[in-house]
Coordinates of N, CA and C in Angstrom, one line a residue:
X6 N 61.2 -6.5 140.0 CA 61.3 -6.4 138.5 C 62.7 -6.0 138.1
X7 N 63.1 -4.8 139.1 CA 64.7 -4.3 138.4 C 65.7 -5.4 138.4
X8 N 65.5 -6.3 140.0 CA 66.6 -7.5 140.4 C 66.4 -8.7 139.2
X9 N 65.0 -8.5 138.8 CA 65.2 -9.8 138.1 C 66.0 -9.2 136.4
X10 N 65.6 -8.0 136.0 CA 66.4 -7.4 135.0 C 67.6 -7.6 135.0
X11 N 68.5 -6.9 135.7 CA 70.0 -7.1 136.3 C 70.3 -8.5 135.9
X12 N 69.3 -9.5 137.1 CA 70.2 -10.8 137.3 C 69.9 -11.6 135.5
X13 N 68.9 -11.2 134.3 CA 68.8 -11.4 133.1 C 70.3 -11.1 132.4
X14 N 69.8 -9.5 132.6 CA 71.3 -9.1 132.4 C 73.1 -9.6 132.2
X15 N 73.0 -10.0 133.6 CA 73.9 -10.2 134.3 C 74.0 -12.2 133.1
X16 N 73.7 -12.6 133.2 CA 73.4 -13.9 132.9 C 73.6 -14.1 131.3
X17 N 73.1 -12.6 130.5 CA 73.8 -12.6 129.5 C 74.9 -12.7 129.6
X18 N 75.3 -11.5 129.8 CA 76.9 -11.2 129.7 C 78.0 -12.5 130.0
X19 N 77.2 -13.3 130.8 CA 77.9 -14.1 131.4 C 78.3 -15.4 130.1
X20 N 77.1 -15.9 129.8 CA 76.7 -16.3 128.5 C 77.7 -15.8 127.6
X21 N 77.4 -14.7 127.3 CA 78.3 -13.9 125.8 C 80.1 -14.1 126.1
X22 N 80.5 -14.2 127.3 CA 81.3 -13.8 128.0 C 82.5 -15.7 127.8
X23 N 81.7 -16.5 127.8 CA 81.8 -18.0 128.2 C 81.2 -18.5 126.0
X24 N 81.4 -18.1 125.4 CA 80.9 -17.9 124.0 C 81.7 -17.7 123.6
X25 N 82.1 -16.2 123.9 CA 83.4 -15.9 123.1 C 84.2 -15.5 123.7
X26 N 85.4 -15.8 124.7 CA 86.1 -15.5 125.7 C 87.5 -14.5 125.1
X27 N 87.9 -14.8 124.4 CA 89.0 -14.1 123.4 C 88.2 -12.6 122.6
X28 N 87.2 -12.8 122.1 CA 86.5 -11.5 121.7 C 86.0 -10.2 123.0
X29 N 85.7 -10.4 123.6 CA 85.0 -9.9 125.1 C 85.8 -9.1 125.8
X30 N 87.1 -9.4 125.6 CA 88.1 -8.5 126.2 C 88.4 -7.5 125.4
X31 N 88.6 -6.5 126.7 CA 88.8 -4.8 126.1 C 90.0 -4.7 126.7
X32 N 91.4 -4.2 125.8 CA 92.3 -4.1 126.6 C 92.4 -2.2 126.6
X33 N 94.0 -2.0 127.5 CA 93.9 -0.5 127.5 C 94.8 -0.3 126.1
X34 N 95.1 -1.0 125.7 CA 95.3 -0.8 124.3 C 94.3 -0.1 123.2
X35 N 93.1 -1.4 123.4 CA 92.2 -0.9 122.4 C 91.0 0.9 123.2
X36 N 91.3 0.9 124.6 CA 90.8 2.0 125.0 C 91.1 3.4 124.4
X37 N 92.5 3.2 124.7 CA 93.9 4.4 124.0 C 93.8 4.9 122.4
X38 N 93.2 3.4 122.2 CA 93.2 3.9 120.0 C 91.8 4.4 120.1
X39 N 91.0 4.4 120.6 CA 89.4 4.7 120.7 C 89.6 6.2 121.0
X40 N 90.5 6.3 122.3 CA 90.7 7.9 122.3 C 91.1 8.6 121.6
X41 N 92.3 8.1 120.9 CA 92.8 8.7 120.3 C 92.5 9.1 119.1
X42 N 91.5 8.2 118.6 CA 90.6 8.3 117.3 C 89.6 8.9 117.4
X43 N 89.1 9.3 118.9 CA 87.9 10.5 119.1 C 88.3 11.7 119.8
X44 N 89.6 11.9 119.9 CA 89.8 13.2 121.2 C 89.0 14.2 121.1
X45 N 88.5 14.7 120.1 CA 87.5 15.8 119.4 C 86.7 16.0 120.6
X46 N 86.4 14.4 120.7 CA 84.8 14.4 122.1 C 85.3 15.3 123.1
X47 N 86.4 14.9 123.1 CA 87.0 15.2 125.0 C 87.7 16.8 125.0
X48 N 87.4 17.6 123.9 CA 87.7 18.5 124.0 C 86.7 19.5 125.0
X49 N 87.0 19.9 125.8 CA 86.0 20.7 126.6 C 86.8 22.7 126.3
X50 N 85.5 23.1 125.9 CA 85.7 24.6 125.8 C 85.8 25.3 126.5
X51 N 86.7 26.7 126.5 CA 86.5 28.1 127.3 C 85.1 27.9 127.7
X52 N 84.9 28.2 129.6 CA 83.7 28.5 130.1 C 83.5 29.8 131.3
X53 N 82.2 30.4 130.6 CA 82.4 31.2 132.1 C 81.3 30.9 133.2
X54 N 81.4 31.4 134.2 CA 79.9 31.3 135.2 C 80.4 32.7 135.5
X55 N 78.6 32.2 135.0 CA 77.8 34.0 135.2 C 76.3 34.0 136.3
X56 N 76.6 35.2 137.1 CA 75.0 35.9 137.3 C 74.3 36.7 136.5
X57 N 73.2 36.5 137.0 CA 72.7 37.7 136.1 C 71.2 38.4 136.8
X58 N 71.1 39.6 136.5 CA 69.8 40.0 137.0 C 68.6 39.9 135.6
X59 N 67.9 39.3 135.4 CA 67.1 39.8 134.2 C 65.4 40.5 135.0
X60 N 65.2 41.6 134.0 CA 64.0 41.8 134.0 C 63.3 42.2 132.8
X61 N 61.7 41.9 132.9 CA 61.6 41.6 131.8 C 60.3 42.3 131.3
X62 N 59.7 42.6 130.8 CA 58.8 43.5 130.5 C 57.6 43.4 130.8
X63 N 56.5 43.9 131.8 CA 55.6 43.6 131.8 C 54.4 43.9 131.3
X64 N 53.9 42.4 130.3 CA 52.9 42.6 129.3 C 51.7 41.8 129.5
X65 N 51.1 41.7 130.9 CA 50.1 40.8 131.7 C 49.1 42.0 131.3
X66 N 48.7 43.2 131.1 CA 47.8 43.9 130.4 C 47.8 44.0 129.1
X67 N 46.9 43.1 128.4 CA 46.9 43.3 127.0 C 46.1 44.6 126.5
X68 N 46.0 45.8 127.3 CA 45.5 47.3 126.8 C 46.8 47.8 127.1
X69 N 47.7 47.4 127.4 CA 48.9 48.3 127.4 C 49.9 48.2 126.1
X70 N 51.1 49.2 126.2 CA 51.3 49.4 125.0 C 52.7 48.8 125.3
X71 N 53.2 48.0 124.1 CA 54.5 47.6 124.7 C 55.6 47.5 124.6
X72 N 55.7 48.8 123.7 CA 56.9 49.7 124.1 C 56.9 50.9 125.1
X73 N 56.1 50.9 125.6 CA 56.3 51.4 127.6 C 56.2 50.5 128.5
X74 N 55.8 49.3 128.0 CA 56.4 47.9 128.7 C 57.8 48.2 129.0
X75 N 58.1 47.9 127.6 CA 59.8 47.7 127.5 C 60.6 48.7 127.9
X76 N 60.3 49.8 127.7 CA 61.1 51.2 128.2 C 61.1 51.0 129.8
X77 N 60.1 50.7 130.2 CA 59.7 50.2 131.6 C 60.9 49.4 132.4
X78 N 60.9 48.5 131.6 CA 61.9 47.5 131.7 C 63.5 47.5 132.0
X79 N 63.1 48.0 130.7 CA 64.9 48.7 130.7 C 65.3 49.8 131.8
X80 N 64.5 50.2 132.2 CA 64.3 52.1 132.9 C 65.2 51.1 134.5
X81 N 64.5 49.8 135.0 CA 64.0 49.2 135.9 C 65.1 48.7 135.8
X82 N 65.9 48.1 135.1 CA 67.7 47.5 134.8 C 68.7 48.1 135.0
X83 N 68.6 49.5 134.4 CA 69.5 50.6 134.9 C 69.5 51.2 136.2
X84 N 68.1 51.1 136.7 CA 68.2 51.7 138.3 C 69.1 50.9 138.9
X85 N 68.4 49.7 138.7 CA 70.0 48.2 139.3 C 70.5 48.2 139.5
X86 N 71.3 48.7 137.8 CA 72.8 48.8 137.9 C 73.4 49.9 138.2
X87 N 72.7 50.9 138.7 CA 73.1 52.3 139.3 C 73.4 51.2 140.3
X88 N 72.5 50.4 141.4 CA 72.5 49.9 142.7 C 73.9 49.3 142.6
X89 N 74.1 48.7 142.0 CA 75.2 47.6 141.6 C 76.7 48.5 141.4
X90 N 76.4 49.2 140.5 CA 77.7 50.0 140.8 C 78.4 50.9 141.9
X91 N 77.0 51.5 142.4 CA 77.4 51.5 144.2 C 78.0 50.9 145.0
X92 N 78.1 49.6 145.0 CA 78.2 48.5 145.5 C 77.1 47.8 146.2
X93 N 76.1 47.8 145.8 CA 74.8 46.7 145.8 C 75.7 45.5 146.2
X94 N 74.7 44.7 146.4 CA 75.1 43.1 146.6 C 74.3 43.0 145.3
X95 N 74.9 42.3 144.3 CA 74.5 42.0 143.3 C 73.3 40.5 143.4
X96 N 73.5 39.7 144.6 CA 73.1 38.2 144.9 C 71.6 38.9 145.4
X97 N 72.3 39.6 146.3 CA 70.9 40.5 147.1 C 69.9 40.8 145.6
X98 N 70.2 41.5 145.2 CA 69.1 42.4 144.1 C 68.9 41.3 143.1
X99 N 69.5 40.5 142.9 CA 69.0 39.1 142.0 C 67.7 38.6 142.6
X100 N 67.8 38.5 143.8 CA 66.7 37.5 144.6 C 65.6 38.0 144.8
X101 N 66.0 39.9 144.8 CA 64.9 40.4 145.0 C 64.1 41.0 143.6
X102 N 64.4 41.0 142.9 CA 64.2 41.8 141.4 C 64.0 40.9 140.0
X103 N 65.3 39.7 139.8 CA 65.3 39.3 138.9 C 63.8 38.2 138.5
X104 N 63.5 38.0 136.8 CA 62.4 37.2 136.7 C 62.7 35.8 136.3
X105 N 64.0 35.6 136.5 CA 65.1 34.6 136.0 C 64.8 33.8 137.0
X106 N 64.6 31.7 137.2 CA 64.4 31.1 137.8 C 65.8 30.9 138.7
X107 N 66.6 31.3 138.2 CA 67.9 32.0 138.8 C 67.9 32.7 140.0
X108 N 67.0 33.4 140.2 CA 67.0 34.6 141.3 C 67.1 33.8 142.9
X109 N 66.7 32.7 143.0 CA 67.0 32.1 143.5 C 67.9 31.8 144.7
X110 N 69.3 31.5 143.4 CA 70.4 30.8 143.6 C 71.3 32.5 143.8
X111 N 70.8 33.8 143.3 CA 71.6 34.8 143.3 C 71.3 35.5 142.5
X112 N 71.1 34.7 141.3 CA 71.0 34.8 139.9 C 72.2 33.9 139.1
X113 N 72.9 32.9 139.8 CA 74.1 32.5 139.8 C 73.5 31.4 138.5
X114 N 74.0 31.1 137.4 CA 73.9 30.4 135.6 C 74.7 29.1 136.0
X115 N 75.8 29.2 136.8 CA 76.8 28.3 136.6 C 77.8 28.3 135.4
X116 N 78.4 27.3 135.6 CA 79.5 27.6 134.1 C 78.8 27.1 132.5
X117 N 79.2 28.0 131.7 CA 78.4 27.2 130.0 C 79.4 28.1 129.2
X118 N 79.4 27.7 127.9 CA 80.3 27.6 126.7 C 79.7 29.3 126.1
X119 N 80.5 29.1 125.1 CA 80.2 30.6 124.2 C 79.0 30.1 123.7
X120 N 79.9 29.0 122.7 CA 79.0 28.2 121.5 C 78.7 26.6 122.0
X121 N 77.3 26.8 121.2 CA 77.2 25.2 121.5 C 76.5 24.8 122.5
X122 N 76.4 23.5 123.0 CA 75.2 22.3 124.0 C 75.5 23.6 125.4
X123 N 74.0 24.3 126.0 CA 74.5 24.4 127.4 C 74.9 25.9 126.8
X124 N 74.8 26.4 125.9 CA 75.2 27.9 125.9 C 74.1 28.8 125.8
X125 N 74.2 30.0 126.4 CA 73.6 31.1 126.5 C 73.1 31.8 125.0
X126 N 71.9 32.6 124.8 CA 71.7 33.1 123.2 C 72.9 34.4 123.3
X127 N 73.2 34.7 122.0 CA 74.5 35.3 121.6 C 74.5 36.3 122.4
X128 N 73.7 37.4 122.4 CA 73.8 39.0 123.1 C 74.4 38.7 124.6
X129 N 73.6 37.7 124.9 CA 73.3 37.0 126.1 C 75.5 36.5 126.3
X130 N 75.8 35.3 125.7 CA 77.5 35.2 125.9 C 78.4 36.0 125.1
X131 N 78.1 36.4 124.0 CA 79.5 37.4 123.5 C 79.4 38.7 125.0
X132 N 78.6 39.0 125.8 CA 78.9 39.9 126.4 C 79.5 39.5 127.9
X133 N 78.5 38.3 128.6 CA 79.6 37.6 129.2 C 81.4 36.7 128.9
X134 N 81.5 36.8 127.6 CA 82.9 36.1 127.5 C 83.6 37.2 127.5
X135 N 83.1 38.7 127.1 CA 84.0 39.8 127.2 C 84.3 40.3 128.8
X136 N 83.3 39.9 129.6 CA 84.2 40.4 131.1 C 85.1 39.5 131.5
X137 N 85.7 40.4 132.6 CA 87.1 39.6 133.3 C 85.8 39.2 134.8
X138 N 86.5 38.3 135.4 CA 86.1 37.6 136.2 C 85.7 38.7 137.7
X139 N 84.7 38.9 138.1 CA 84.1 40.2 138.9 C 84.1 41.4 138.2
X140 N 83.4 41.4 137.4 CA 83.0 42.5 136.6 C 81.8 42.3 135.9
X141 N 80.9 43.8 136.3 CA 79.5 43.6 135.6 C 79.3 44.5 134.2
X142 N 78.6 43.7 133.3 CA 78.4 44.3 132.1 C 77.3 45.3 132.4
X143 N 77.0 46.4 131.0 CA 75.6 47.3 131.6 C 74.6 46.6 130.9
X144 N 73.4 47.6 130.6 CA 72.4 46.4 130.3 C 72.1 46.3 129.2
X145 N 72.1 44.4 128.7 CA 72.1 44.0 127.8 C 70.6 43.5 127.3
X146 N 70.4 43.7 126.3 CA 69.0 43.4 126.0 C 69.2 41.9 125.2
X147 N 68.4 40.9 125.5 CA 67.9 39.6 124.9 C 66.2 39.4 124.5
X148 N 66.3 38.6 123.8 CA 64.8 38.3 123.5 C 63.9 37.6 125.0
X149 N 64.7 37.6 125.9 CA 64.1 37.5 127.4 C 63.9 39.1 127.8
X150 N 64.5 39.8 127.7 CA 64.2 41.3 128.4 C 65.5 41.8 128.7
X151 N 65.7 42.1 129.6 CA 67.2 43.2 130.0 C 68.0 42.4 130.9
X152 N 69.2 42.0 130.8 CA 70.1 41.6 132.1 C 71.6 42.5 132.4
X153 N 71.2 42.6 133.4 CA 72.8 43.0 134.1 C 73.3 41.5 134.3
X154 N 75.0 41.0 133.4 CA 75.3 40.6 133.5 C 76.9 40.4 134.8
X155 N 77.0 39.5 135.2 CA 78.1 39.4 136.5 C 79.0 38.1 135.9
X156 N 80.6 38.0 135.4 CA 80.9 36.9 135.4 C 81.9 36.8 137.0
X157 N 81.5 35.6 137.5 CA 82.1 35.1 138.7 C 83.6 34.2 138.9
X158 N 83.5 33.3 137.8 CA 84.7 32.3 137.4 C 84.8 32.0 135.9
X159 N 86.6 31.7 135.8 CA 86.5 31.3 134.1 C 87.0 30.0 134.3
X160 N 87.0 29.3 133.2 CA 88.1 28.0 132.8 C 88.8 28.2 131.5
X161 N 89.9 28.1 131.2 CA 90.6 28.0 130.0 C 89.4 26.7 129.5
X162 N 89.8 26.5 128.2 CA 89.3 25.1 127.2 C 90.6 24.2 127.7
X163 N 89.8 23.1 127.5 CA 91.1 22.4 128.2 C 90.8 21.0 127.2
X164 N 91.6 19.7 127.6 CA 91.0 18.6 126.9 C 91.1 17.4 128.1
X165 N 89.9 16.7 128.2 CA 89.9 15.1 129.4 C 91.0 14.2 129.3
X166 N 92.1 14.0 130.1 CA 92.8 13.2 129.7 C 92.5 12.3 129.9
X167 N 93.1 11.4 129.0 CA 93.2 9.2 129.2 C 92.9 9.1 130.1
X168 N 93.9 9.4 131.1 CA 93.5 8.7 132.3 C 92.4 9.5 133.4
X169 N 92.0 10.6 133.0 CA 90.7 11.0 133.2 C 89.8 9.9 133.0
X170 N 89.8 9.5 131.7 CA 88.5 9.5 131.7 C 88.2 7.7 131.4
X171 N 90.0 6.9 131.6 CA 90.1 6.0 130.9 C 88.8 4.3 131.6
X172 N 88.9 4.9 132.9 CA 87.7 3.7 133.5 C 86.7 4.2 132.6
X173 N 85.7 5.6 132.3 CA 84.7 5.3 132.0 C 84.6 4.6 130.3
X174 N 85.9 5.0 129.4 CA 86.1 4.9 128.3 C 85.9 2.7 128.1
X175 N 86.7 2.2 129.0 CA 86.9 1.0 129.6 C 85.7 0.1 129.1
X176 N 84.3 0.8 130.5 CA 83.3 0.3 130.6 C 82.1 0.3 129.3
X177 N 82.3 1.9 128.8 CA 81.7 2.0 127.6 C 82.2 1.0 126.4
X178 N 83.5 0.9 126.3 CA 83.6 -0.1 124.9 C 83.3 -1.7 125.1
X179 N 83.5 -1.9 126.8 CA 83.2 -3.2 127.1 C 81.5 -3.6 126.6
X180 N 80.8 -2.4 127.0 CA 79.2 -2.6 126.9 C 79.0 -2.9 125.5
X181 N 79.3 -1.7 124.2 CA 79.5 -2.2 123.4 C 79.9 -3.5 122.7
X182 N 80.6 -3.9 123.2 CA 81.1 -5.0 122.5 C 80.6 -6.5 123.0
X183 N 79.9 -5.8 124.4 CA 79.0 -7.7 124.5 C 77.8 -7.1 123.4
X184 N 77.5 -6.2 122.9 CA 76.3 -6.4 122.7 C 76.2 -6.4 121.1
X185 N 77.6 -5.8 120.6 CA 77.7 -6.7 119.1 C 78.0 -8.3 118.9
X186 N 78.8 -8.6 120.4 CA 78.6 -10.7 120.2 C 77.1 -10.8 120.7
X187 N 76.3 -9.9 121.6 CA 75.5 -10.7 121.4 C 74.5 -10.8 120.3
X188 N 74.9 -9.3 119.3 CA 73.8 -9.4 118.1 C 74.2 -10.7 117.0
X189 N 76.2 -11.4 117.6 CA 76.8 -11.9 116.6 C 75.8 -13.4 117.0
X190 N 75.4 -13.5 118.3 CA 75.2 -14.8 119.0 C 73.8 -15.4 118.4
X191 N 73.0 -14.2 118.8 CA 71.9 -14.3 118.2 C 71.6 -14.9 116.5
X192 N 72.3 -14.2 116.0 CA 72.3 -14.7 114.4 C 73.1 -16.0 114.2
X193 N 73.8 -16.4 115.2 CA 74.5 -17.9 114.8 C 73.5 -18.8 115.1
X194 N 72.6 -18.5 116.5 CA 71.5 -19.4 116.9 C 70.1 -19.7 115.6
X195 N 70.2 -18.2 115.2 CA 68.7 -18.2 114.1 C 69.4 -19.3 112.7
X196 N 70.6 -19.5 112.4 CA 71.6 -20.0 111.3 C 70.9 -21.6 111.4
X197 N 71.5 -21.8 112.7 CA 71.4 -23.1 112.9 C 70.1 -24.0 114.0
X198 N 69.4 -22.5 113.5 CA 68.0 -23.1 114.4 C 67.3 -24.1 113.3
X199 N 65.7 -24.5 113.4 CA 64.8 -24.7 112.4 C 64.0 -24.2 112.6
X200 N 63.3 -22.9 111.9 CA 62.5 -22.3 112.0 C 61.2 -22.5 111.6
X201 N 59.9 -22.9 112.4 CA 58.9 -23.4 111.4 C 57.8 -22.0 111.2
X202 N 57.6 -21.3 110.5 CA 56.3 -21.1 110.6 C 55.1 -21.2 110.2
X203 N 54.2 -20.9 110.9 CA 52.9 -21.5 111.2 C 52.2 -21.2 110.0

């Protein structure tokens, strides 16, 4: 089913391609004015990668009260970070402690933005964008529970250049553009068809 999709596919394009031969072509010309009329996209932001240990309150007894949940909680974050500032293995006590699907990997987030797609809730990054790169924050409270925060690596904000990015830029306007001749194709066919209906 996929091969015969493709080879449909493929058969347009070819069609659309043999139609309008002069239209179909994407040069790096028209790539370059596309970028440069969108660089906005290609702006990539300040990012950090962070660990983190979170724990979180345990409220699996609905007769308990739960603010000694939470006091609990937090009580349980600070001993950590007592651990942690000893020099704990912070990866260690992630894996062992944290309730974060994270715990895992270390507790290890990867890299994400302050603001925006892929970012952390606020408490959560205004306090990781304030550390320097191995350095742990104390504990922060989120609407998840408590984390000891760890940032590991930074990036400046930078921007994708042209020629970063200029093949995939290439392929995208090419796609686009068979498939406005083919919306153009289709409507010359319906022009000069005869349409009966029944």
């Amino acid at each position: 089913e996929l091969k015969n999709r493709i080879q449909t596919m493929l058969g347009q394009q070819k069609l659309i391609a043999q139609k309008y031969p002069d239209e179909v072509k994407v040069t790096e010309d028209d790539v370059k004015a596309y970028y440069e009329q969108n660089k906005a996209r290609y702006d990539v932001p300040e990012q950090v990668r962070a660990s983190h240990i979170l724990i979180t309150p345990d409220l699996s007894d609905p007769n308990s009260d739960p603010n000694q949940a939470k006091a609990a909680a937090k009580a349980k974050a600070e001993d950590l970070l007592k651990k942690v500032k000893e020099g704990g293995d912070f990866a260690a006590l992630a894996k062992e402690n944290s309730a974060c699907p994270s715990a895992a990997r270390g507790g290890d987030l990867d890299f994400f933005p302050k603001t925006g797609p892929r970012s952390m809730v606020p408490e959560f990054g205004n306090a990781a964008f304030a550390l320097e790169v191995g350095k742990f924050s104390d504990v922060v409270e989120t609407k998840y529970g408590f984390h000891i925060i760890k940032v590991t690596d930074r990036r400046a904000a930078s921007t994708t250049s042209f020629d970063q990015i200029k093949g995939t830029l290439m392929a995208e306007l090419a796609q686009r553009k068979l498939q406005e001749l083919a919306m153009k194709y289709v409507e010359q066919l319906k022009l000069e068809a005869k349409i009966v209906y029944p």
